[in-house]
PDB file of C-alpha atoms in Angstrom:
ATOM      1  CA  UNK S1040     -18.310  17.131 -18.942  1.00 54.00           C
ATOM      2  CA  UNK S1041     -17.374  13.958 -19.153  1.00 81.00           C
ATOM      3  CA  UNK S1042     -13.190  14.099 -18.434  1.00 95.00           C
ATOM      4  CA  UNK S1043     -10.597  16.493 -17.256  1.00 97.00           C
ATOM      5  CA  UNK S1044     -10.986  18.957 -19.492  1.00 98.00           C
ATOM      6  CA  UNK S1045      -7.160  21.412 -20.027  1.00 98.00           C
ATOM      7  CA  UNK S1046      -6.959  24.725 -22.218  1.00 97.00           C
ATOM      8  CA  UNK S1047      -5.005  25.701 -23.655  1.00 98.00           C
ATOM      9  CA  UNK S1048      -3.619  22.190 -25.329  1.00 97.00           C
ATOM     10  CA  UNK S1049      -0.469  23.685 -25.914  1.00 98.00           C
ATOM     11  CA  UNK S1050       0.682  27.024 -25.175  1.00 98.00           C
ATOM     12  CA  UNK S1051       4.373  28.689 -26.016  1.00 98.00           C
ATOM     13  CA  UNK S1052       5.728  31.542 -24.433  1.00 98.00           C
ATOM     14  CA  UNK S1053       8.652  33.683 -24.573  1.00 97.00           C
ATOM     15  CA  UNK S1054      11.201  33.455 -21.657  1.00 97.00           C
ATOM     16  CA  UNK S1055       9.813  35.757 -18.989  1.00 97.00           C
ATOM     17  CA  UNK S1056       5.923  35.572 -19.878  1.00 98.00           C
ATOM     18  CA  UNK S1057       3.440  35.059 -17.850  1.00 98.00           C
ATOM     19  CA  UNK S1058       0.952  32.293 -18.899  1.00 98.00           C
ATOM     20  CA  UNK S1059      -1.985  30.754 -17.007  1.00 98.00           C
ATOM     21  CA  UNK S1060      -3.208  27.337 -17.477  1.00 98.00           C
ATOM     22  CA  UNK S1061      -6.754  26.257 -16.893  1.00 98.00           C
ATOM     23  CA  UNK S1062      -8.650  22.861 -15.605  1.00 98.00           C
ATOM     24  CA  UNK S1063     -11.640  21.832 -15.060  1.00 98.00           C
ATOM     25  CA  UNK S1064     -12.238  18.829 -13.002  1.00 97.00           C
ATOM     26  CA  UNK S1065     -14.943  16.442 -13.192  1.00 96.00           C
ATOM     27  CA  UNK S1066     -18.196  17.982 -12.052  1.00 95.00           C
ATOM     28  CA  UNK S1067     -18.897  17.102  -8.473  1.00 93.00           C
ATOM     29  CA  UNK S1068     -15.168  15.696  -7.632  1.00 95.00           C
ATOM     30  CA  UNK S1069     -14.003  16.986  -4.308  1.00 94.00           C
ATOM     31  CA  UNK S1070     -10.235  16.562  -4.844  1.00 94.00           C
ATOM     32  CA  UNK S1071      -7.836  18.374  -7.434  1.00 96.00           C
ATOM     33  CA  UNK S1072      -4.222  17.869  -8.365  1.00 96.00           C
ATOM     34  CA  UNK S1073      -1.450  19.558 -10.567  1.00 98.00           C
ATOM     35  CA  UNK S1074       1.373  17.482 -11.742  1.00 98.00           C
ATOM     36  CA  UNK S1075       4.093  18.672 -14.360  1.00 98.00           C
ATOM     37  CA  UNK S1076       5.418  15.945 -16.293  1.00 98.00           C
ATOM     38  CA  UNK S1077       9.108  16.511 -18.199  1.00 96.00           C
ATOM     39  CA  UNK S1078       9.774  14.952 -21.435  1.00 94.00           C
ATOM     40  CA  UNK S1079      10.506  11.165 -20.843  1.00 93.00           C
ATOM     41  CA  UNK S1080       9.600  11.558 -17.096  1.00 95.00           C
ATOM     42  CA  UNK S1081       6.522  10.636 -15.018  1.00 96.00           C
ATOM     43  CA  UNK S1082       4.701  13.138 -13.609  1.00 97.00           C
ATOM     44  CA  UNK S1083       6.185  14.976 -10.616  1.00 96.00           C
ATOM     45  CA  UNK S1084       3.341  16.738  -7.674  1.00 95.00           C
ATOM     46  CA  UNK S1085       2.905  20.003  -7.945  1.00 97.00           C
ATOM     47  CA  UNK S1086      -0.635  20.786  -5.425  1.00 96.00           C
ATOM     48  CA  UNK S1087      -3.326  19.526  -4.145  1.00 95.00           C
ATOM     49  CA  UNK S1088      -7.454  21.195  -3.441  1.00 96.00           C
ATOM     50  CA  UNK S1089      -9.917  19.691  -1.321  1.00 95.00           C
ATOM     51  CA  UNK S1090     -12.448  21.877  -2.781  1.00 96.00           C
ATOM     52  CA  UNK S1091     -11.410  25.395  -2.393  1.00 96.00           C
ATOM     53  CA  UNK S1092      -8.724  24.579  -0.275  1.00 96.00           C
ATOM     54  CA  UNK S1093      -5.417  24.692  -1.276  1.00 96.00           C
ATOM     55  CA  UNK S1094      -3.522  21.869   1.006  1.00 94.00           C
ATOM     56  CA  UNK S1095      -0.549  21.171  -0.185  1.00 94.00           C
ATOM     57  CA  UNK S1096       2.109  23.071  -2.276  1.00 94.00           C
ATOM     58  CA  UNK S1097       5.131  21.354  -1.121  1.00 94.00           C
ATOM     59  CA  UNK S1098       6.042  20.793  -5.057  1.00 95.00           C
ATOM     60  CA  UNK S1099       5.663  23.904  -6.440  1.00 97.00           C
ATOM     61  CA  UNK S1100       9.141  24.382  -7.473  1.00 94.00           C
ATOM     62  CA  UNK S1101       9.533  28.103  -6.950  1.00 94.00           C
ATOM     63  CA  UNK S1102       7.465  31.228  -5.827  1.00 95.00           C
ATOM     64  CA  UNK S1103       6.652  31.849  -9.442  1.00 97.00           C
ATOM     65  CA  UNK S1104       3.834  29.043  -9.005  1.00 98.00           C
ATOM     66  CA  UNK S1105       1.222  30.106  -8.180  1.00 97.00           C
ATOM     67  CA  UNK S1106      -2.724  27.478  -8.600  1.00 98.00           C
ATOM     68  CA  UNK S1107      -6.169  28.240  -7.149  1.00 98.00           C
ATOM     69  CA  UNK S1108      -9.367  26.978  -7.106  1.00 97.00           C
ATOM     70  CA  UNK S1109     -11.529  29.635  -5.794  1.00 96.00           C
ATOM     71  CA  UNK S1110     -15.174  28.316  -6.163  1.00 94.00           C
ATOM     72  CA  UNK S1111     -14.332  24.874  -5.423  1.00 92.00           C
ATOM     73  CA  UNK S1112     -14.562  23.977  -8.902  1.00 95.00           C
ATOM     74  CA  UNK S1113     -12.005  25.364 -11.758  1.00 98.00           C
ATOM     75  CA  UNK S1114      -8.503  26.020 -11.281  1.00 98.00           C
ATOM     76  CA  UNK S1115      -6.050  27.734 -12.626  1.00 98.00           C
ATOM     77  CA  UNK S1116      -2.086  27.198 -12.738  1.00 98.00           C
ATOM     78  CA  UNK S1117      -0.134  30.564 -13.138  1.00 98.00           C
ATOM     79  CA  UNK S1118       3.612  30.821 -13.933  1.00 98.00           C
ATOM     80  CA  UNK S1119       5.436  34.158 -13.731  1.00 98.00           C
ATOM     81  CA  UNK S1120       8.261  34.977 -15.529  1.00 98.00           C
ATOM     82  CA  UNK S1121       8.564  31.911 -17.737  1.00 98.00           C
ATOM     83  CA  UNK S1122      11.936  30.159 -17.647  1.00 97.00           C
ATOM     84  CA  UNK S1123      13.310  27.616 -19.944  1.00 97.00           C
ATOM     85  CA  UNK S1124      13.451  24.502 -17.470  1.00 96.00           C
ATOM     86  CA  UNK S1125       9.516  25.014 -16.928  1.00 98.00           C
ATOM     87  CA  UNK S1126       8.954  23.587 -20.663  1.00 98.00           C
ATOM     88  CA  UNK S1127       6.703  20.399 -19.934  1.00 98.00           C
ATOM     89  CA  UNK S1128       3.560  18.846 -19.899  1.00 98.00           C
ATOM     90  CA  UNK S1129       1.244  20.712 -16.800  1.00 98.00           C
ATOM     91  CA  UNK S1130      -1.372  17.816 -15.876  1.00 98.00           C
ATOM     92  CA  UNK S1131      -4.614  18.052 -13.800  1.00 98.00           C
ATOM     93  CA  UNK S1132      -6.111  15.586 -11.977  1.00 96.00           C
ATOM     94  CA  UNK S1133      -9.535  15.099 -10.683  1.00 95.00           C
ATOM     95  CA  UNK S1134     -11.440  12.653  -7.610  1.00 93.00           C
ATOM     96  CA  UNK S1135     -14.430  12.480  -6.430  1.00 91.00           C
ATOM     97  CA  UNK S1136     -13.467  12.235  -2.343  1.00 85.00           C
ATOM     98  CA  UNK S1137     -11.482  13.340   0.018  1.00 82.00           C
ATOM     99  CA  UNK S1138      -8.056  12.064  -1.524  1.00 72.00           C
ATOM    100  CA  UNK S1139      -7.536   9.049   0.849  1.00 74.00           C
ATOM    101  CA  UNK S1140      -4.619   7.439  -1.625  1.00 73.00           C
ATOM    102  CA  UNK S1141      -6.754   4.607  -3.015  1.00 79.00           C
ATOM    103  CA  UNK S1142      -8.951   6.786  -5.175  1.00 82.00           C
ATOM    104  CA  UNK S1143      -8.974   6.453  -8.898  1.00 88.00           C
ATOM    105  CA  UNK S1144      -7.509   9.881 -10.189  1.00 92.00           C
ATOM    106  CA  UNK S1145      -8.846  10.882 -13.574  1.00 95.00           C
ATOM    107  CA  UNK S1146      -6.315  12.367 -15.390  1.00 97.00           C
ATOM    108  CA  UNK S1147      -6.866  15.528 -18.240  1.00 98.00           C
ATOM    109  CA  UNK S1148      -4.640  15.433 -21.925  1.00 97.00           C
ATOM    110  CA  UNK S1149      -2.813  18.224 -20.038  1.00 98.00           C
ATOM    111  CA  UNK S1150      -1.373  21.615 -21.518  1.00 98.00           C
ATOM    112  CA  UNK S1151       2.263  21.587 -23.166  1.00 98.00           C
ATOM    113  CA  UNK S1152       4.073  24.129 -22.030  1.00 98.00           C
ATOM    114  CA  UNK S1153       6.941  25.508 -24.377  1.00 98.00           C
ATOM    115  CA  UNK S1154       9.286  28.605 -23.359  1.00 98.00           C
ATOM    116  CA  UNK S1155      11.567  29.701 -26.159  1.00 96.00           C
TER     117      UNK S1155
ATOM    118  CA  UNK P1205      16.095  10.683  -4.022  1.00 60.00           C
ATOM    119  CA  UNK P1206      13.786   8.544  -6.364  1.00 71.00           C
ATOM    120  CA  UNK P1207      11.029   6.909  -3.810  1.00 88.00           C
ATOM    121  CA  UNK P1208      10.163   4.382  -6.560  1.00 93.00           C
ATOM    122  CA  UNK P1209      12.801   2.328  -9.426  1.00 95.00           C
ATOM    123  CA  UNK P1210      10.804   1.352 -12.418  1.00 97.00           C
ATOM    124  CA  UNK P1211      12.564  -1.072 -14.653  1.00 96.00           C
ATOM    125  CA  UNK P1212      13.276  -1.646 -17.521  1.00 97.00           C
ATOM    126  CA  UNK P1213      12.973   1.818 -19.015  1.00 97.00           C
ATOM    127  CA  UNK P1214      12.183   0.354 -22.472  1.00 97.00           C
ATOM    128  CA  UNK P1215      10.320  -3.086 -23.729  1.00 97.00           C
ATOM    129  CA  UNK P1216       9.429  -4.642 -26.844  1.00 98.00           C
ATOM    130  CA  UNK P1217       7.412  -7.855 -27.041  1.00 98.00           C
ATOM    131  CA  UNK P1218       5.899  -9.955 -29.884  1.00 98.00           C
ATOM    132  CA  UNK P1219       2.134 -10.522 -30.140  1.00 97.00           C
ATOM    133  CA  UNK P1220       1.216 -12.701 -27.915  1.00 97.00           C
ATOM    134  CA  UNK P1221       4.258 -12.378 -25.212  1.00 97.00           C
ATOM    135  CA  UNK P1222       4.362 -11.263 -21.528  1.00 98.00           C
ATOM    136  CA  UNK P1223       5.509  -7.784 -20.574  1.00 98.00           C
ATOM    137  CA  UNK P1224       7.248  -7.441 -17.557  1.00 98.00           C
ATOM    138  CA  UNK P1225       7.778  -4.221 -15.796  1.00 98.00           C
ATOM    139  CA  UNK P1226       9.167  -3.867 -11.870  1.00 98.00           C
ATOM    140  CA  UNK P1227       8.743  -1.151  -9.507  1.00 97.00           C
ATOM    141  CA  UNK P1228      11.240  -1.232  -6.373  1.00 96.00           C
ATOM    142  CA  UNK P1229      10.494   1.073  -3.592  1.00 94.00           C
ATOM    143  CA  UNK P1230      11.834   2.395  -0.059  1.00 90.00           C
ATOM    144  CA  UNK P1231       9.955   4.066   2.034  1.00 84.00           C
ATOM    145  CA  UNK P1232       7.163   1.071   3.679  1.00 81.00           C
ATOM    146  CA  UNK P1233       4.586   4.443   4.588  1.00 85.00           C
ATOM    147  CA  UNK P1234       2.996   3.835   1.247  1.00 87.00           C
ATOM    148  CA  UNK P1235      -0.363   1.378   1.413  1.00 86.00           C
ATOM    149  CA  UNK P1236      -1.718   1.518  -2.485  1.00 91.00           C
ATOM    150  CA  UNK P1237       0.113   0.577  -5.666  1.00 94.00           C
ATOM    151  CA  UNK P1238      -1.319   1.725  -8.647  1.00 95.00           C
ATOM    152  CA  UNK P1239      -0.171   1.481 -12.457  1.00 97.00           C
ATOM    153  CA  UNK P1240      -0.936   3.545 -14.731  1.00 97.00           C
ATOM    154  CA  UNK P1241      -1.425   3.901 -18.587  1.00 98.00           C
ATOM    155  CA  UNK P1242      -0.263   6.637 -21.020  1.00 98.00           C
ATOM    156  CA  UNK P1243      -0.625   6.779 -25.101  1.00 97.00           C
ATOM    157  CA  UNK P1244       1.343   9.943 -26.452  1.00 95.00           C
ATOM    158  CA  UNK P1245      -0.581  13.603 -26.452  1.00 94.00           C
ATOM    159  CA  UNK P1246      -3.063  11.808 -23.065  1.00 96.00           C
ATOM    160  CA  UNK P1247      -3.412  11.729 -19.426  1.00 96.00           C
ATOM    161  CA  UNK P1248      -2.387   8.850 -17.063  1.00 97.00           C
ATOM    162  CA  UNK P1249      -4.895   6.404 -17.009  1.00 96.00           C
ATOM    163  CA  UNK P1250      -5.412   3.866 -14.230  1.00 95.00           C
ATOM    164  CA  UNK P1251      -5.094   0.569 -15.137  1.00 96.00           C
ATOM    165  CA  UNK P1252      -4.695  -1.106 -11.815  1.00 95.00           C
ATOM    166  CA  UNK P1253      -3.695  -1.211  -8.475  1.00 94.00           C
ATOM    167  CA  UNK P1254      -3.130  -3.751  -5.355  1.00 93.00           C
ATOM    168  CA  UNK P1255      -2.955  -3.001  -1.763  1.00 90.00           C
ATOM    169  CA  UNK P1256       0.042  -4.292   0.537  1.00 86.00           C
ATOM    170  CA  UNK P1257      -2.187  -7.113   2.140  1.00 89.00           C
ATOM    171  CA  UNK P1258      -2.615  -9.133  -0.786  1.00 92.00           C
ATOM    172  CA  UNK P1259       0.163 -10.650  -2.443  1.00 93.00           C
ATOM    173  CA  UNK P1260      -0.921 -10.833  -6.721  1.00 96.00           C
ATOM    174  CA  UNK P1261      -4.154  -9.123  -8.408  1.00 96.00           C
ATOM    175  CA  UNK P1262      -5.760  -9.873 -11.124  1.00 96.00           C
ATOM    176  CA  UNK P1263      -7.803  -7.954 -13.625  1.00 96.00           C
ATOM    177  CA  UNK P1264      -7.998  -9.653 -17.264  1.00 97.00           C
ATOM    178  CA  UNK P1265      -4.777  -9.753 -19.045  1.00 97.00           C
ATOM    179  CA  UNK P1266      -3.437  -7.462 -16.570  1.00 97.00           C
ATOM    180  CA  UNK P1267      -1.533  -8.837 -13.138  1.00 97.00           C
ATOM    181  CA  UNK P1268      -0.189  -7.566 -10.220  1.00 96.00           C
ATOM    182  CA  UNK P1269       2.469  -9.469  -7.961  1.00 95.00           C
ATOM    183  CA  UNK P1270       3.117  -7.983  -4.736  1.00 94.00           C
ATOM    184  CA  UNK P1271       6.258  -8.623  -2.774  1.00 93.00           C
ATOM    185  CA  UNK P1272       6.049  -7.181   0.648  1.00 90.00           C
ATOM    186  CA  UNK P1273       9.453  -7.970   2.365  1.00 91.00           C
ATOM    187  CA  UNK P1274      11.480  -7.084  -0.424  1.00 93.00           C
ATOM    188  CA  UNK P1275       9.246  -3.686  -1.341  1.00 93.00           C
ATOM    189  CA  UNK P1276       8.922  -4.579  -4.810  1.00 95.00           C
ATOM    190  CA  UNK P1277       5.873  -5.083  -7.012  1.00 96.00           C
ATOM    191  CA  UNK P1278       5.564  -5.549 -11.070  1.00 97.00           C
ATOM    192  CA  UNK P1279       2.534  -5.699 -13.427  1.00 98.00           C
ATOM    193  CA  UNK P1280       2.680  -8.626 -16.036  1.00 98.00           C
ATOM    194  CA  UNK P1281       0.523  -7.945 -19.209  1.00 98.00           C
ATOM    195  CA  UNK P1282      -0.570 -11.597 -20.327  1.00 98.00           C
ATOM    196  CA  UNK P1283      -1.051 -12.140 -24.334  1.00 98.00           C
ATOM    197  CA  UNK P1284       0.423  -8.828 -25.148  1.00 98.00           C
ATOM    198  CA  UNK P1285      -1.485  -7.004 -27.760  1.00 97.00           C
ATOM    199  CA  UNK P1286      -0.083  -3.970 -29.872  1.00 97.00           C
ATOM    200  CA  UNK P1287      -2.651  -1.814 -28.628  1.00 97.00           C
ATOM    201  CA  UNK P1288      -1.059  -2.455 -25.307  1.00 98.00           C
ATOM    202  CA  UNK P1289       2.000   0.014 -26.969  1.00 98.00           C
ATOM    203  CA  UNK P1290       2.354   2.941 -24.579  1.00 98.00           C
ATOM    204  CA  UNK P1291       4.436   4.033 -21.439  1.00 98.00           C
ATOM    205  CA  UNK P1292       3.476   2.211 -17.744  1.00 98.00           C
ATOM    206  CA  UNK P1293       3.876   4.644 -15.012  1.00 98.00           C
ATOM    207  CA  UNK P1294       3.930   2.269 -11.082  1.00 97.00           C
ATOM    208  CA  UNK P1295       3.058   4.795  -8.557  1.00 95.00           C
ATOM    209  CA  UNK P1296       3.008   5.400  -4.590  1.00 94.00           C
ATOM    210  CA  UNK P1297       0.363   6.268  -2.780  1.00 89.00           C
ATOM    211  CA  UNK P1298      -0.108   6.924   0.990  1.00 80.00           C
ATOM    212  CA  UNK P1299      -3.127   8.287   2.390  1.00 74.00           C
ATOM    213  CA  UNK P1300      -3.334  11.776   0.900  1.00 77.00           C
ATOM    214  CA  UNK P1301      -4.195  10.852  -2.470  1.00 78.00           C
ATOM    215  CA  UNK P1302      -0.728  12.212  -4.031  1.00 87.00           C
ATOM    216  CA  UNK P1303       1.063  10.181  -6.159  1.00 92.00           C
ATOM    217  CA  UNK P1304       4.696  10.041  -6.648  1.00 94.00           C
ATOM    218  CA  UNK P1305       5.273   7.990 -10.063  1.00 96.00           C
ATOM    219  CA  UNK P1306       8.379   5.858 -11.295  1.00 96.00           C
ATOM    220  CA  UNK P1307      10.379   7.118 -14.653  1.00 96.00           C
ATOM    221  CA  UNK P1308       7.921   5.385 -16.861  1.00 97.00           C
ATOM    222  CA  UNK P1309       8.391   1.900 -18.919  1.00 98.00           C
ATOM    223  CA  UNK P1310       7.601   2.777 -22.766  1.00 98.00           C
ATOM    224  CA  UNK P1311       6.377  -0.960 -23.923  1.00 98.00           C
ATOM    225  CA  UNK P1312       5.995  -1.549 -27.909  1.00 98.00           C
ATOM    226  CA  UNK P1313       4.491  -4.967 -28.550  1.00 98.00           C
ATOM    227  CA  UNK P1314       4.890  -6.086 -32.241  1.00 97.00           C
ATOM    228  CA  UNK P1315       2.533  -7.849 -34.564  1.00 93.00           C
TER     229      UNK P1315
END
């Protein structure tokens, strides 16, 4: 395709739902990140794939997070139990290498999260 | 602990004017400054970024001044347009490719 593509665009949930969120990257880029962005905030990290490899998690804010990319390819965010505070915008972000910091990250529309 | 101050958190500007927006930052580990570029309901968009080594950058109406020793940089926005209206995200970047992004400027430039 020719962007970040994110599905559902918007997606509400009652308080202790499960919901998954979906993102496909680029075609062909190596590197994948999650960010969750709060109303009037910039986005916050969640994780980061090098391909199929999750290597960093450190801002997944609590065991109910739960991403994967397990071709290399798509990947999929997955909240348990759906609280209130994780109401946001989920963003994905694709690049082509190996995530050396001065890559251009192509951002998706994102999915916006709402728990009632 | 924010790693990055953005400033000011809101902006308005006549056609025509300069927008201003400053980033202050801490921690010296970081090596690439990006801004980015958001319109309601999209992504971040890069709009652009400097390195530590040069002092100002330049990329059409769009400039970059870099101040090392006091760990501040700012993006100007020459001629301001009102298609230039959205929020400005500054951002960090070391060498992992994760971002951590300031609170967002939200700019409205008037005709």
């Amino acid at each position: 395709g020719a962007g970040v593509s994110q599905s559902p665009r918007y997606k509400v949930a009652k308080r202790g739902q499960d919901v998954a969120l979906r993102c496909d990257p680029i075609s062909g880029h190596v590197s994948l990140f999650w960010y969750q962005q709060a109303l009037g905030q910039g986005p916050e990290f969640l994780t980061y794939f090098q391909n199929e490899a999750q290597l960093d998690k450190s801002g997944l804010p609590s065991d109910r997070f739960f991403a994967e990319r397990p071709e290399g390819s798509v990947s999929t965010l997955k909240i348990q139990r759906t609280q209130q505070e994780d109401s946001a915008v989920y963003l994905c972000a694709s690049s082509l290498g190996y995530g050396t910091g001065d890559e251009k990250l192509f951002f998706g529309s994102g999915t916006q999260l709402s728990v009632l | 602990q924010q790693q990055v101050k953005q400033s000011p958190q809101s902006l308005i500007v006549q056609k025509g004017g300069i927008s201003i927006i400053n980033c202050a930052y801490e921690n010296t580990a970081f090596d690439y400054f990006p801004w980015y570029q958001q319109f309601p309901g999209k992504g971040p968009a890069l709009l652009i970024a400097i390195r530590p080594d040069v002092s100002e950058k330049k990329e059409g109406r769009f400039t970059i001044s870099f101040n090392k020793s006091a760990k501040q940089f700012s993006l100007h926005i020459m001629d301001s347009q009102p298609g230039d209206s959205a929020t400005y995200f500054c951002a960090l970047s070391g060498n992992t490719g994760k971002l951590i992004f300031g609170q967002g400027t939200t700019l409205q430039v008037k005709p």
